[in-house]
XYZ file of C-alpha atoms in Angstrom:
621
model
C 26.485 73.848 31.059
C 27.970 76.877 29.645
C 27.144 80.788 30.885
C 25.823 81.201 27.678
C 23.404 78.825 27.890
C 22.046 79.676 31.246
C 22.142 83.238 32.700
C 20.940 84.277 36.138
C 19.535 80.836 36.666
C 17.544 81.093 32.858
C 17.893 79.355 30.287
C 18.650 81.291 26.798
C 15.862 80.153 24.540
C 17.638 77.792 22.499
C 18.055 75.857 25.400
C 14.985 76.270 26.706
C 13.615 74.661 23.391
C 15.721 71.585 23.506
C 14.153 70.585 27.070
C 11.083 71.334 25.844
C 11.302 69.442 22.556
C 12.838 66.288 25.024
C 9.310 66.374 27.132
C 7.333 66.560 24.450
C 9.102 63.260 22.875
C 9.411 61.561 26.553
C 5.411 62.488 27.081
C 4.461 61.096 23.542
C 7.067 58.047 23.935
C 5.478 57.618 27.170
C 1.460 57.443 25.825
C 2.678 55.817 22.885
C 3.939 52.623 24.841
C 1.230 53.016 27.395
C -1.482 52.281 24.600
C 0.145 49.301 23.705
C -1.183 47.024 25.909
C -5.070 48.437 24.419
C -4.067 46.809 21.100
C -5.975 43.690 20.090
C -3.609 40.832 20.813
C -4.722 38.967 17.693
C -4.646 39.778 14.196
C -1.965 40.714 11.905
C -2.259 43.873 10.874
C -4.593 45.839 12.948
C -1.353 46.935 15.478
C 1.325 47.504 12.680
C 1.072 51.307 12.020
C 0.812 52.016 15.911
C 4.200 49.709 16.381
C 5.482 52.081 13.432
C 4.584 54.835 15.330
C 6.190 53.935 18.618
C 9.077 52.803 17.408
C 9.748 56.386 15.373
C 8.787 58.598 18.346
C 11.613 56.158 20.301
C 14.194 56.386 17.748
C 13.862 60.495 17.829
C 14.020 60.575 21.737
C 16.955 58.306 21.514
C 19.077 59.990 19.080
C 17.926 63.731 20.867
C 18.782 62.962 24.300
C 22.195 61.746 22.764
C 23.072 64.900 20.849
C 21.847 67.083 23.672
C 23.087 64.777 26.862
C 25.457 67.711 27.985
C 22.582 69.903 28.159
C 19.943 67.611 29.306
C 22.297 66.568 32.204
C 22.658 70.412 33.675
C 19.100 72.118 32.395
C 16.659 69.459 33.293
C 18.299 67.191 35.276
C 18.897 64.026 33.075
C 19.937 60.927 35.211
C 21.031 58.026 34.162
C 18.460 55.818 35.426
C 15.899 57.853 32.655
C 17.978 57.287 30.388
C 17.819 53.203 30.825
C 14.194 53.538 31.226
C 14.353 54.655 27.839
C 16.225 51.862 26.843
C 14.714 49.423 28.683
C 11.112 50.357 26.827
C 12.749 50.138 23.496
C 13.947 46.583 24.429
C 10.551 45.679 25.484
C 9.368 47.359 22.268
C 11.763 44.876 20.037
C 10.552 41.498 22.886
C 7.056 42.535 21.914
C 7.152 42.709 17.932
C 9.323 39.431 18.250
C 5.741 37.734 20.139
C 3.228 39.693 17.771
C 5.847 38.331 14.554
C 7.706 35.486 15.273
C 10.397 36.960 13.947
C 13.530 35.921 16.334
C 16.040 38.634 15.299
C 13.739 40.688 16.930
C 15.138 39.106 19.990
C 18.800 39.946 19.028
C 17.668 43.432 18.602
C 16.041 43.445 22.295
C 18.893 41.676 23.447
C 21.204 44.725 22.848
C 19.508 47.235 24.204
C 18.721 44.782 27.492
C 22.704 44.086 27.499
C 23.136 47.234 27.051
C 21.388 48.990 30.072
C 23.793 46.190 32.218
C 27.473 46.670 30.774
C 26.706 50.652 31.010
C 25.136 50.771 34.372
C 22.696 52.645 33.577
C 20.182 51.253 36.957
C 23.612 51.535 39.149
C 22.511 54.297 41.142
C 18.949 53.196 41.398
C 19.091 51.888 45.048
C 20.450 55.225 45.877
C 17.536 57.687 45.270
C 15.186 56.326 48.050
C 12.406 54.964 45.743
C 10.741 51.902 46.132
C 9.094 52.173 42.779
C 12.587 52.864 41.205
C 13.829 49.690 42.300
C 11.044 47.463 41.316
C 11.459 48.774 37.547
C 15.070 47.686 37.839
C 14.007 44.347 39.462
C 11.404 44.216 36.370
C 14.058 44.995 33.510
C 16.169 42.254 35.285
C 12.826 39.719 35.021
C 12.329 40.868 31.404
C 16.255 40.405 30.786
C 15.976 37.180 32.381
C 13.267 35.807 29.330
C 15.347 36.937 26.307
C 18.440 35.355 27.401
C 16.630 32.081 28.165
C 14.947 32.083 24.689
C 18.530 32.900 23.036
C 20.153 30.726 25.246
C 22.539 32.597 26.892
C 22.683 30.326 29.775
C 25.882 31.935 31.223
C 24.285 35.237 31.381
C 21.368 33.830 32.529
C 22.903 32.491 35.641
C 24.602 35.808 36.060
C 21.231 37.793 35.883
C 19.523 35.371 38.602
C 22.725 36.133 40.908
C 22.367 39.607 40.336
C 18.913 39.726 40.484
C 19.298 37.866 44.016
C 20.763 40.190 45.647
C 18.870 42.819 44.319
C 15.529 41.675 45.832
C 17.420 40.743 49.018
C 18.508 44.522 49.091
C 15.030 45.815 48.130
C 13.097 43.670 50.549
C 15.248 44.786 53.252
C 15.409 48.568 52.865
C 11.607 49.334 51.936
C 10.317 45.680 54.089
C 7.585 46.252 50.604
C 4.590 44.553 50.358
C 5.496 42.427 47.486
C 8.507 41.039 49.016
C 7.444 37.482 48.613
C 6.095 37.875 45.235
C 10.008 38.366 44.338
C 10.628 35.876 45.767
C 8.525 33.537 44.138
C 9.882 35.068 41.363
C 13.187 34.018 41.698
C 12.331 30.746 42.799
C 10.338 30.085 39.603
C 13.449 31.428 37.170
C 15.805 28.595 39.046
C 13.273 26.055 38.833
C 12.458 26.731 35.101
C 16.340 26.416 34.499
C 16.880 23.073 36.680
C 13.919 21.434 34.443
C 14.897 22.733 31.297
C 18.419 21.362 31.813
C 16.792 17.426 31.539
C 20.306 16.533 29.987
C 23.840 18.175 30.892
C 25.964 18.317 27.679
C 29.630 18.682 29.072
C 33.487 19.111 27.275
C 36.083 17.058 28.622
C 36.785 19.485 31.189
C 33.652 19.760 32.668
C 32.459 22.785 31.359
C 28.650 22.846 29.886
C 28.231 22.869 26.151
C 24.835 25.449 25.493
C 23.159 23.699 22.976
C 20.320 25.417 20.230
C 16.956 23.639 19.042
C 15.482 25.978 16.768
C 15.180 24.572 13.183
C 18.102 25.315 11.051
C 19.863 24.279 7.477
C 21.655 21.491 9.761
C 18.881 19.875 11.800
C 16.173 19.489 8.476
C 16.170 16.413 7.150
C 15.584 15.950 3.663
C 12.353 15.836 1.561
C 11.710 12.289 0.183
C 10.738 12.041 -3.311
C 8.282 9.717 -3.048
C 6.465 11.920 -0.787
C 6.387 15.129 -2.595
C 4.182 14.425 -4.842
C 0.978 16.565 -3.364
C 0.455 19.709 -3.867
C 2.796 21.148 -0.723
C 1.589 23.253 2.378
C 3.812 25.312 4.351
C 2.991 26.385 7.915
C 1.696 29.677 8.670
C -0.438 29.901 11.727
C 0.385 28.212 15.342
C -1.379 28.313 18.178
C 0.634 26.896 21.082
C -1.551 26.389 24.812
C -0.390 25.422 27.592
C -2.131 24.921 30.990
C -0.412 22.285 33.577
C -1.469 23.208 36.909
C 1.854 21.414 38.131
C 3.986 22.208 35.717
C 7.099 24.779 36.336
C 6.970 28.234 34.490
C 8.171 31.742 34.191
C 6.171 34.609 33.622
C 3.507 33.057 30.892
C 5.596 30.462 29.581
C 5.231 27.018 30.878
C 8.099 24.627 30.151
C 6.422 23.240 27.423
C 5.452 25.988 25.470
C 8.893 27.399 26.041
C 10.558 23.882 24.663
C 7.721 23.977 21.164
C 8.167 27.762 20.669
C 11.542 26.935 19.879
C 11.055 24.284 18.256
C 8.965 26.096 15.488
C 11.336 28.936 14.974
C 14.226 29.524 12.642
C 17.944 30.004 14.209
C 18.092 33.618 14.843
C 21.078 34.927 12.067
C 23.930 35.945 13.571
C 25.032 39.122 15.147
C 27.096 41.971 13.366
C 28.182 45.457 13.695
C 26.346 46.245 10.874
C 23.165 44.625 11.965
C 21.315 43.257 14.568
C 22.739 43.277 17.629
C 24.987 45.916 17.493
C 23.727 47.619 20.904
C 23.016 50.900 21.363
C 24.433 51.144 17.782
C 21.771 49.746 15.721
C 18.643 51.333 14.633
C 15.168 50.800 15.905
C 14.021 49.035 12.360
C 11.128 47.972 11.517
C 10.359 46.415 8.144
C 13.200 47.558 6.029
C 13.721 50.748 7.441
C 16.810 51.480 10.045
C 18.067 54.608 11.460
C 21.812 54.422 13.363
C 22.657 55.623 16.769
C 25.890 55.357 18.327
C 27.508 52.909 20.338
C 28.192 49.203 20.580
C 28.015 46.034 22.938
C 29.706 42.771 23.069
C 27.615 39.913 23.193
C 27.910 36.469 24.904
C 28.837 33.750 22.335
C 25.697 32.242 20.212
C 24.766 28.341 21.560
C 25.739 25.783 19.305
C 23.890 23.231 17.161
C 26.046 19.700 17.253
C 25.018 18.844 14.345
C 26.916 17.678 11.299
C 26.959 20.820 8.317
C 26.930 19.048 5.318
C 23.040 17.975 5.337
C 20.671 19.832 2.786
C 19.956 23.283 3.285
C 16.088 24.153 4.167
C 13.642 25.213 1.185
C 16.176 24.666 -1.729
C 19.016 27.082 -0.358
C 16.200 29.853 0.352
C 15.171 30.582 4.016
C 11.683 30.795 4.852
C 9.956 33.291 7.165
C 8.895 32.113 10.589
C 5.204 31.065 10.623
C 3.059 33.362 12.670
C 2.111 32.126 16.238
C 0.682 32.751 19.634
C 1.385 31.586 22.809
C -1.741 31.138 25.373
C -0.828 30.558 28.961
C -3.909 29.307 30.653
C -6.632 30.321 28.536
C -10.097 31.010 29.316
C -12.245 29.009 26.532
C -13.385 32.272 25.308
C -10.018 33.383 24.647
C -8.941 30.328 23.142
C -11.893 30.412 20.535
C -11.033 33.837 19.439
C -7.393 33.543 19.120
C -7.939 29.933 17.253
C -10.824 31.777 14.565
C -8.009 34.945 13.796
C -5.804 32.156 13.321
C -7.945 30.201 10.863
C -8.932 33.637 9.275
C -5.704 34.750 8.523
C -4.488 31.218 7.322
C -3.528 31.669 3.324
C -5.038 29.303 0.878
C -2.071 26.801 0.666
C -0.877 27.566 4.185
C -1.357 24.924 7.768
C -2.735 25.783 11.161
C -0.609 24.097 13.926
C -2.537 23.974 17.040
C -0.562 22.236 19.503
C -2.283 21.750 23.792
C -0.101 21.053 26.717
C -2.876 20.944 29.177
C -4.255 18.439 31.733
C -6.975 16.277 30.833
C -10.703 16.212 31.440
C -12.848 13.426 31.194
C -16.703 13.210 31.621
C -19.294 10.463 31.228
C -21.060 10.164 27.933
C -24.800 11.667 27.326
C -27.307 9.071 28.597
C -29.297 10.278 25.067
C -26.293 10.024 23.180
C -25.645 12.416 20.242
C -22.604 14.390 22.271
C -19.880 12.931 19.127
C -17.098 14.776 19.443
C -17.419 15.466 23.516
C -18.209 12.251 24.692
C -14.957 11.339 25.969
C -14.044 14.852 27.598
C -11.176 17.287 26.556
C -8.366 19.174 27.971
C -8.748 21.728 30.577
C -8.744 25.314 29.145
C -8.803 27.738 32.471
C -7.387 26.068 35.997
C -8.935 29.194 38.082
C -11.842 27.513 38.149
C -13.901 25.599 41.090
C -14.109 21.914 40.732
C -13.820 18.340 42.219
C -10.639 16.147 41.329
C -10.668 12.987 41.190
C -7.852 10.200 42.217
C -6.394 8.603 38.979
C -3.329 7.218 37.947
C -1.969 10.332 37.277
C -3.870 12.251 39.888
C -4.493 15.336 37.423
C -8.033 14.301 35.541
C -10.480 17.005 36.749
C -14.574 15.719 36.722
C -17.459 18.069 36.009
C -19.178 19.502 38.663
C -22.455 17.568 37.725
C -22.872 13.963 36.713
C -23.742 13.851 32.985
C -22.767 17.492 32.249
C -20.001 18.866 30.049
C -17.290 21.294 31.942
C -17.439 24.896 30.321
C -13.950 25.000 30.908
C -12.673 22.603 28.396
C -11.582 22.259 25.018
C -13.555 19.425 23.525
C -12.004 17.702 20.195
C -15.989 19.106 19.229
C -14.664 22.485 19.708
C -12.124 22.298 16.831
C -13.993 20.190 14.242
C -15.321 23.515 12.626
C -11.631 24.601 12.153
C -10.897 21.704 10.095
C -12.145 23.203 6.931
C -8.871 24.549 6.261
C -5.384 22.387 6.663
C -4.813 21.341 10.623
C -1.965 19.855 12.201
C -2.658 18.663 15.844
C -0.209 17.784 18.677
C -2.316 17.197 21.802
C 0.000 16.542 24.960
C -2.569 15.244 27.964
C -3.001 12.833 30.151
C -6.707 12.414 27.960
C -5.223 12.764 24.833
C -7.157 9.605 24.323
C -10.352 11.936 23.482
C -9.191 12.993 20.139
C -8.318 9.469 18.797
C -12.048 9.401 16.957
C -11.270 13.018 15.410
C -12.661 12.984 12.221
C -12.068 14.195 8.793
C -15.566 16.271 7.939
C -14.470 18.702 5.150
C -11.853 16.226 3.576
C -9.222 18.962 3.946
C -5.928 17.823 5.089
C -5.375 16.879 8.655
C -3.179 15.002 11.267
C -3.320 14.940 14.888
C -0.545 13.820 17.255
C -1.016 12.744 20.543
C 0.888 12.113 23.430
C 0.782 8.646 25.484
C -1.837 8.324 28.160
C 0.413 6.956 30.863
C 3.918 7.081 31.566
C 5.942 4.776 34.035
C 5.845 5.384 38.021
C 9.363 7.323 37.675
C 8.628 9.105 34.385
C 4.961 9.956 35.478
C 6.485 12.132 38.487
C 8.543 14.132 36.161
C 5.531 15.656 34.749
C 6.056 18.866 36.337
C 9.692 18.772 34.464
C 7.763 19.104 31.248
C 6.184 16.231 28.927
C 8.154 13.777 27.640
C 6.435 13.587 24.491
C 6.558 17.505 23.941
C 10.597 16.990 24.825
C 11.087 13.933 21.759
C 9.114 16.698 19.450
C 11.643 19.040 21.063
C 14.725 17.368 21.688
C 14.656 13.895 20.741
C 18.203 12.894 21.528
C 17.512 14.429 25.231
C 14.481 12.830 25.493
C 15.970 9.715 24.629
C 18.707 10.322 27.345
C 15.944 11.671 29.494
C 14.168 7.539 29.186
C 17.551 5.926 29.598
C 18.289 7.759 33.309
C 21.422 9.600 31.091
C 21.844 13.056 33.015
C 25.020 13.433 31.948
C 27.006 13.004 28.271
C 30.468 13.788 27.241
C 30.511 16.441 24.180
C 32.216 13.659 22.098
C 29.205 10.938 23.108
C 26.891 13.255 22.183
C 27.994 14.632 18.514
C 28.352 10.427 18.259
C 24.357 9.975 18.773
C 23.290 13.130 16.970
C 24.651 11.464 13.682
C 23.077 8.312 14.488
C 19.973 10.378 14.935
C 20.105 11.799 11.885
C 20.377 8.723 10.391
C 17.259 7.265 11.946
C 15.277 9.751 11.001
C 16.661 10.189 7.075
C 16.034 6.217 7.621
C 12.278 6.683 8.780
C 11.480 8.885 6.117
C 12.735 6.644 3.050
C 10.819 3.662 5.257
C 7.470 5.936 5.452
C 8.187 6.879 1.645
C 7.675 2.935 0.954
C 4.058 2.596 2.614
C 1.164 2.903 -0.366
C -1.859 3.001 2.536
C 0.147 6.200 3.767
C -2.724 9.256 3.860
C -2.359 11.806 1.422
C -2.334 14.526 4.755
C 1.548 13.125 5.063
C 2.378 13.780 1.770
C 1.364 17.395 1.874
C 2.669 18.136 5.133
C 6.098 16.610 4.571
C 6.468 19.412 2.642
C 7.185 21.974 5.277
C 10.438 22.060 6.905
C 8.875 22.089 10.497
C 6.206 19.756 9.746
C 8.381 17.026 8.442
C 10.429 17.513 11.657
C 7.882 17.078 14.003
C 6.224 14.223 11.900
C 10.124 12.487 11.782
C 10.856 12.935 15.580
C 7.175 11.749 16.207
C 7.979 8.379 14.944
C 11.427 8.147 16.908
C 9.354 8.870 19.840
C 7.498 6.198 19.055
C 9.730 3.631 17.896
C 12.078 4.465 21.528
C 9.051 3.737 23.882
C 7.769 0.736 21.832
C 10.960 -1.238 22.171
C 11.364 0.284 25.542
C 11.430 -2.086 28.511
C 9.659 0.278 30.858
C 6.662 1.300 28.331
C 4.539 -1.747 28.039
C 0.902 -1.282 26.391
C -0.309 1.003 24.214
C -1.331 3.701 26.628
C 2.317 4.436 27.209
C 2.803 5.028 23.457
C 2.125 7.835 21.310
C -0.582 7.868 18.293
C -1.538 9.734 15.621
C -4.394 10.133 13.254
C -4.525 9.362 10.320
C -2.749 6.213 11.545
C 0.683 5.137 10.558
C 2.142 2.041 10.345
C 4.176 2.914 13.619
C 4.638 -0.887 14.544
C 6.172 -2.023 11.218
C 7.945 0.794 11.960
C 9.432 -0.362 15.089
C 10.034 -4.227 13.957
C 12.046 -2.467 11.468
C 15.426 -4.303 11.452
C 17.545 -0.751 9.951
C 15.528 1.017 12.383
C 16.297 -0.611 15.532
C 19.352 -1.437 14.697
C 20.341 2.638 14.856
C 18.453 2.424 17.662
C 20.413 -0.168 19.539
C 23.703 1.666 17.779
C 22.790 4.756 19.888
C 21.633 2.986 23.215
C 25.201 1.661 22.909
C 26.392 5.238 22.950
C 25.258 5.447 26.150
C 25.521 2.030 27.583
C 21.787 1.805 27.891
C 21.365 -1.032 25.818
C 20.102 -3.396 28.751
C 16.674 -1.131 28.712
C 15.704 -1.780 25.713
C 14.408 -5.344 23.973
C 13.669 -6.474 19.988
C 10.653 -7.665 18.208
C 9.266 -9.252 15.240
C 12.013 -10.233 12.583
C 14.397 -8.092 13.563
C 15.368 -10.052 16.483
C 17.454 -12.453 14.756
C 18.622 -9.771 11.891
C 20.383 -7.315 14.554
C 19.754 -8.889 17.784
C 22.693 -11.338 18.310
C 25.345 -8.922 16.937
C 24.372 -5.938 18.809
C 23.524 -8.136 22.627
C 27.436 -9.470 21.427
C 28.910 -5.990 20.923
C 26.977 -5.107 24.357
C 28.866 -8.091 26.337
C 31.736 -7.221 25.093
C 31.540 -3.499 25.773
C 30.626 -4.231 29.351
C 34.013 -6.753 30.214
C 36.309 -3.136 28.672
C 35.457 -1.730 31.897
């Protein structure tokens, strides 16, 4: 600081205004992101113009403490460690209008900042100022750090962070011996078990090293719209609602594994970064909307995972991309909460626009009314709040939960009841429980258009124990070539095995929808949700789920097969002789060929060639 600035230990009054114009900002940044979490968590427009204000007052105390840093650092004392708080709020800012908008460059933009704070070391000293509470916001930004790497998967990083982050508890615990030393830990431990079940299939190159591979939806992984079937008047999602509440199943902060694989799977490919947009670090502006304002700097980000999929397939919406429909993610729900969040949902829904409600929950079921007239909650539900009191009861699956009284419904449960008033507008359901058997009866009140997917009932001994690994059913609407490895016992494929199956995946399902396009009894719900990009994705990997477990040694009866409602004709389907032959083609790929049998007609159209091709196959090695 110069000796005009500051004169017997006073600051000249110019001075003295710039520290007093960077409190006033920090203060007002401060109560600005404070009142945040008082926002209503639903809605879509109630929280805008506070967002807006936030994220102005931020991008003034940014670019300030930057054009004043020399001054800030002698005259009030400006560490470093403030000034990655800073950045580590406006990161948090960006992670938080990606949940409230769906919007995944969002996540690029958080990314930066997050990446940031790291390569400039901003929380290096942090251990070295003798606060405990100074430490636990840099193990916090390391959690939060942790989640947007995961959901752009940057697994590299990732493993870096939870290295880092290792050693950084181990250091905290044993300096302050804190109180919430073994809530770190479990902490860690759930961020490595949330990566070991989320890696159900290990793409590798020839050397061994891991191929990151991407699941959102993009121009490459939409199949085409069939003619035939766009003859409704389309829908397009808008709304989603994804739930998830599996007592055993592995999870990081509120995201089970599930919810984590379907969030994905109902987002668009993030666009890439550039120096002149997103991403560009401590360069970019704080936008919001249209509007950006710059600041300086840059940072060099890991390289984007890759989609192995082949590029020449149809682009999504006619060349145009779409927005991301607007969803919300509800880990562990009390019913109450689940009823509001589902009604702003339906409110909000346009007039030609979907509500996707999709439950990863464990079932509950209860004996009908003696009296009758309980339609609709006769058969149980799914459980909707797990910090309840109750009784379980030994199953098969040893998860189904009992009321507390004979002949009583469980408050705590979502009842397909619950949602019939919902269905006055357009509903999609995917209902992943061990009772998804309770919403096979749904019906059709308001004649709007509606479809409901559910999961299998029962899974084999070996696949049933995965369960805490995530659903298998939510993986095939994920994933369906690593669920398909996952059913095989394939942990492991080659890079060049793998590209092999994704094109005979594509061609199954470009297959299944010219086959579905040929069915006249076909409910005029399909035709109107093939539509959507997303919708005729999940509908087209819902019937390669099925097809794999029909003709799947292991899966025997039809409560270890998925349904749907209106029905489809998923057994023609699987006697299909075009359709299990691409099958067969990609159980070859993996020389799993032995699991799986044929049916109907198809048996002596594909049968003999492929078990040949097998034999033969098997004597190469």
């Amino acid at each position: 600081m110069s000796a005009e600035t500051k004169q017997n230990g006073v600051l000249d009054p110019s001075a003295q205004s710039i520290v007093y114009e960077f409190c006033h900002l920090l203060e007002k940044s401060k109560q600005l992101f404070n009142g945040l979490r008082d926002l209503p968590q639903y809605g879509h427009k109630q929280w805008q113009s506070y967002f807006g204000r936030a994220f102005d007052v931020y991008t003034k105390l940014w670019k300030f403490q930057q054009q004043h840093r020399e001054l800030l650092d002698g005259a009030y004392g400006l560490k470093r460690w403030q000034i990655g708080e800073i950045a580590s709020k406006i990161g948090q800012l960006y992670y938080h209008y990606y949940l409230r908008t769906s919007e995944t460059n969002y996540l690029n933009e958080s990314f930066a900042f997050y990446s940031a704070i790291r390569m400039r070391a901003y929380y290096s000293k942090a251990n070295k100022e003798e606060r405990p509470d100074l430490m636990v916001k840099k193990l916090r930004y390391y959690a939060r750090f942790v989640i947007v790497c995961l959901l752009l998967k940057k697994m590299k990083l990732v493993r870096d962070l939870i290295r880092e982050l290792a050693k950084l508890i181990d250091d905290y615990t044993g300096i302050y011996q804190p109180a919430d030393a073994l809530e770190w830990s479990m902490v860690l431990q759930e961020i490595k078990a949330f990566m070991d079940a989320d890696s159900a299939v290990q793409v590798v190159e020839h050397d061994s090293s891991p191929v990151v591979l991407t699941h959102r939806l993009g121009p490459a992984t939409c199949p085409p719209t069939e003619r035939s079937l766009s003859g409704a008047s389309p829908l397009h999602l808008a709304e989603i609602l994804i739930v998830g509440n599996c007592a055993d199943q592995v999870k990081f902060s509120e995201l089970t594994l599930d919810m984590f694989r379907m969030l994905q799977t109902l987002e668009l490919e993030p666009q890439e970064l550039g120096a002149a947009g997103v991403g560009a670090g401590l360069g970019l502006g704080l936008r919001l909307g249209g509007g950006a304002s710059s600041v300086a700097g840059s940072v060099s980000c890991e390289a984007s995972p890759v989609s192995r999929r082949p590029q020449q397939q149809q682009p999504m919406e006619n060349g145009s991309r779409r927005d991301n429909p607007h969803k919300y993610l509800l880990y562990k729900p009390g019913t109450a909460q689940m009823t509001m969040f589902l009604a702003s949902s339906f409110k909000e829904l346009p007039a030609d626009g979907v509500l996707l409600l999709y439950i990863s929950a464990d079932g509950e079921r209860c004996q009908p009314s003696p009296n009758g007239g309980d339609q609709g909650y006769e058969d149980g539900g799914v459980v909707t709040n797990s910090r309840r009191e109750t009784a379980e009861t030994e199953t098969a699956s040893g998860r189904l939960r009992k009321p507390p009284l004979a002949g009583l419904k469980s408050p705590h449960c979502i009842y397909p009841g619950d949602i019939y008033p919902y269905t006055r507008k357009p509903l999609f359901l995917v209902i992943d429980s061990d009772n998804s058997f309770a919403f096979h009866n749904f019906p059709n009140l308001f004649g709007q258009p509606l479809v409901c997917l559910m999961s299998p009932e029962e899974a084999p001994a070996n696949f049933a124990d995965q369960r805490q690994r995530g659903s298998l059913f939510t993986l095939f609407l994920h994933s369906p070539l690593t669920a398909f490895c996952a059913v095989c016992n394939v942990s492991t494929a080659v890079v060049m095995d793998w590209d092999r199956a994704q094109l005979i995946l594509d061609k199954f399902l470009l297959e299944a929808g010219r086959q579905l396009a040929r069915f006249r009894q076909i409910d005029v719900a399909y035709l109107q949700f093939y539509r959507d990009d997303f919708l005729r994705l999940l509908l087209l990997r819902y019937l390669f789920c099925s097809t794999t477990l029909r003709l799947h040694r292991a899966f025997r009866g039809p409560s270890f097969y998925p349904a749907c409602r209106p029905p489809l004709p998923e057994q023609e389907l699987a006697e299909s002789a075009p359709l299990q032959k691409l099958l067969l083609d990609l159980a070859l790929v993996f020389d799993t060929r032995a699991l799986f049998g044929l049916g109907g007609t198809a048996q002596t159209a594909v049968g003999s060639a492929v078990f040949t091709t097998y034999i033969l196959r098997l004597y190469e090695y």
